[in-house]
């Protein structure tokens, strides 16, 4: 699996495990992702995939390097897709 495929899988897993926010984004903690069995089987290097997704501006979180235990409560926010942002903006305007 290449980096783009892994980032796309990560987006799917964040949607599965996270909570949908009013702005169309999804929020999940690092601990939930790290301790999920399905994620453990998919991602050999979850932290590396998170960093790649952050670099591509698909998601955001505080800090550079997340470590299990120490950063379990760090919130990872999957940014909404552009279509979701447009829909949310139109809903507010009308």
XYZ file of C-alpha atoms in Angstrom:
94
model
C 0.000 0.000 0.000
C 1.427 3.422 -0.929
C 1.215 6.551 1.208
C -1.859 7.965 -0.537
C -3.724 4.676 -0.046
C -2.745 4.560 3.621
C -3.885 8.159 4.159
C -7.230 7.338 2.519
C -7.629 4.264 4.763
C -6.780 6.427 7.774
C -9.504 8.882 6.771
C -11.997 5.993 6.620
C -10.939 4.720 10.047
C -11.187 8.175 11.625
C -14.717 8.448 10.243
C -15.530 5.003 11.666
C -14.107 5.685 15.126
C -14.547 9.442 15.433
C -17.448 11.710 16.177
C -18.921 13.903 13.446
C -18.689 17.601 14.315
C -21.093 20.380 13.292
C -18.632 21.675 10.668
C -18.391 18.295 8.914
C -15.067 17.316 10.463
C -14.474 14.177 12.525
C -12.729 14.096 15.896
C -11.015 11.102 17.518
C -8.273 10.742 20.121
C -4.924 9.168 19.356
C -5.511 6.527 22.028
C -8.732 5.345 20.372
C -6.968 5.009 17.009
C -3.853 3.407 18.440
C -5.732 0.840 20.536
C -8.235 -0.173 17.841
C -7.585 -3.736 16.615
C -8.603 -2.993 13.032
C -6.245 -0.007 12.854
C -3.442 -2.076 14.353
C -3.913 -4.624 11.565
C -4.092 -2.027 8.785
C -1.295 0.375 9.709
C 2.231 -0.854 10.336
C 3.262 2.676 11.251
C 0.198 4.602 12.420
C 2.255 7.588 13.574
C 3.929 7.823 10.159
C 0.576 7.699 8.386
C -0.777 10.403 10.711
C 2.222 12.606 9.933
C 1.767 12.054 6.180
C -1.939 12.989 6.426
C -1.095 16.071 8.486
C 1.549 17.120 5.952
C -1.067 16.800 3.184
C -3.436 18.928 5.336
C -6.140 16.242 5.584
C -6.076 16.394 9.372
C -4.681 18.335 12.266
C -3.448 17.617 15.785
C -1.206 19.293 18.344
C 2.448 18.341 18.287
C 4.668 16.581 15.778
C 5.190 13.100 17.171
C 2.473 11.179 19.008
C 3.467 8.468 21.463
C 1.200 5.810 22.925
C 0.306 6.450 26.548
C 1.705 9.978 26.699
C -0.509 11.351 23.911
C -3.587 9.107 24.162
C -5.852 12.125 24.798
C -4.572 14.227 21.892
C -7.472 15.023 19.564
C -6.997 14.264 15.888
C -9.342 16.240 13.668
C -10.083 15.021 10.161
C -10.881 18.135 8.174
C -14.179 18.100 6.287
C -14.163 17.347 2.573
C -14.539 20.488 0.411
C -18.095 19.439 -0.569
C -19.044 19.144 3.120
C -17.648 22.613 3.840
C -19.669 24.085 0.958
C -22.845 22.352 2.156
C -22.316 23.567 5.735
C -21.663 27.108 4.494
C -24.789 27.073 2.311
C -26.880 25.785 5.218
C -25.730 28.705 7.370
C -26.262 31.298 4.614
C -29.801 30.225 3.696
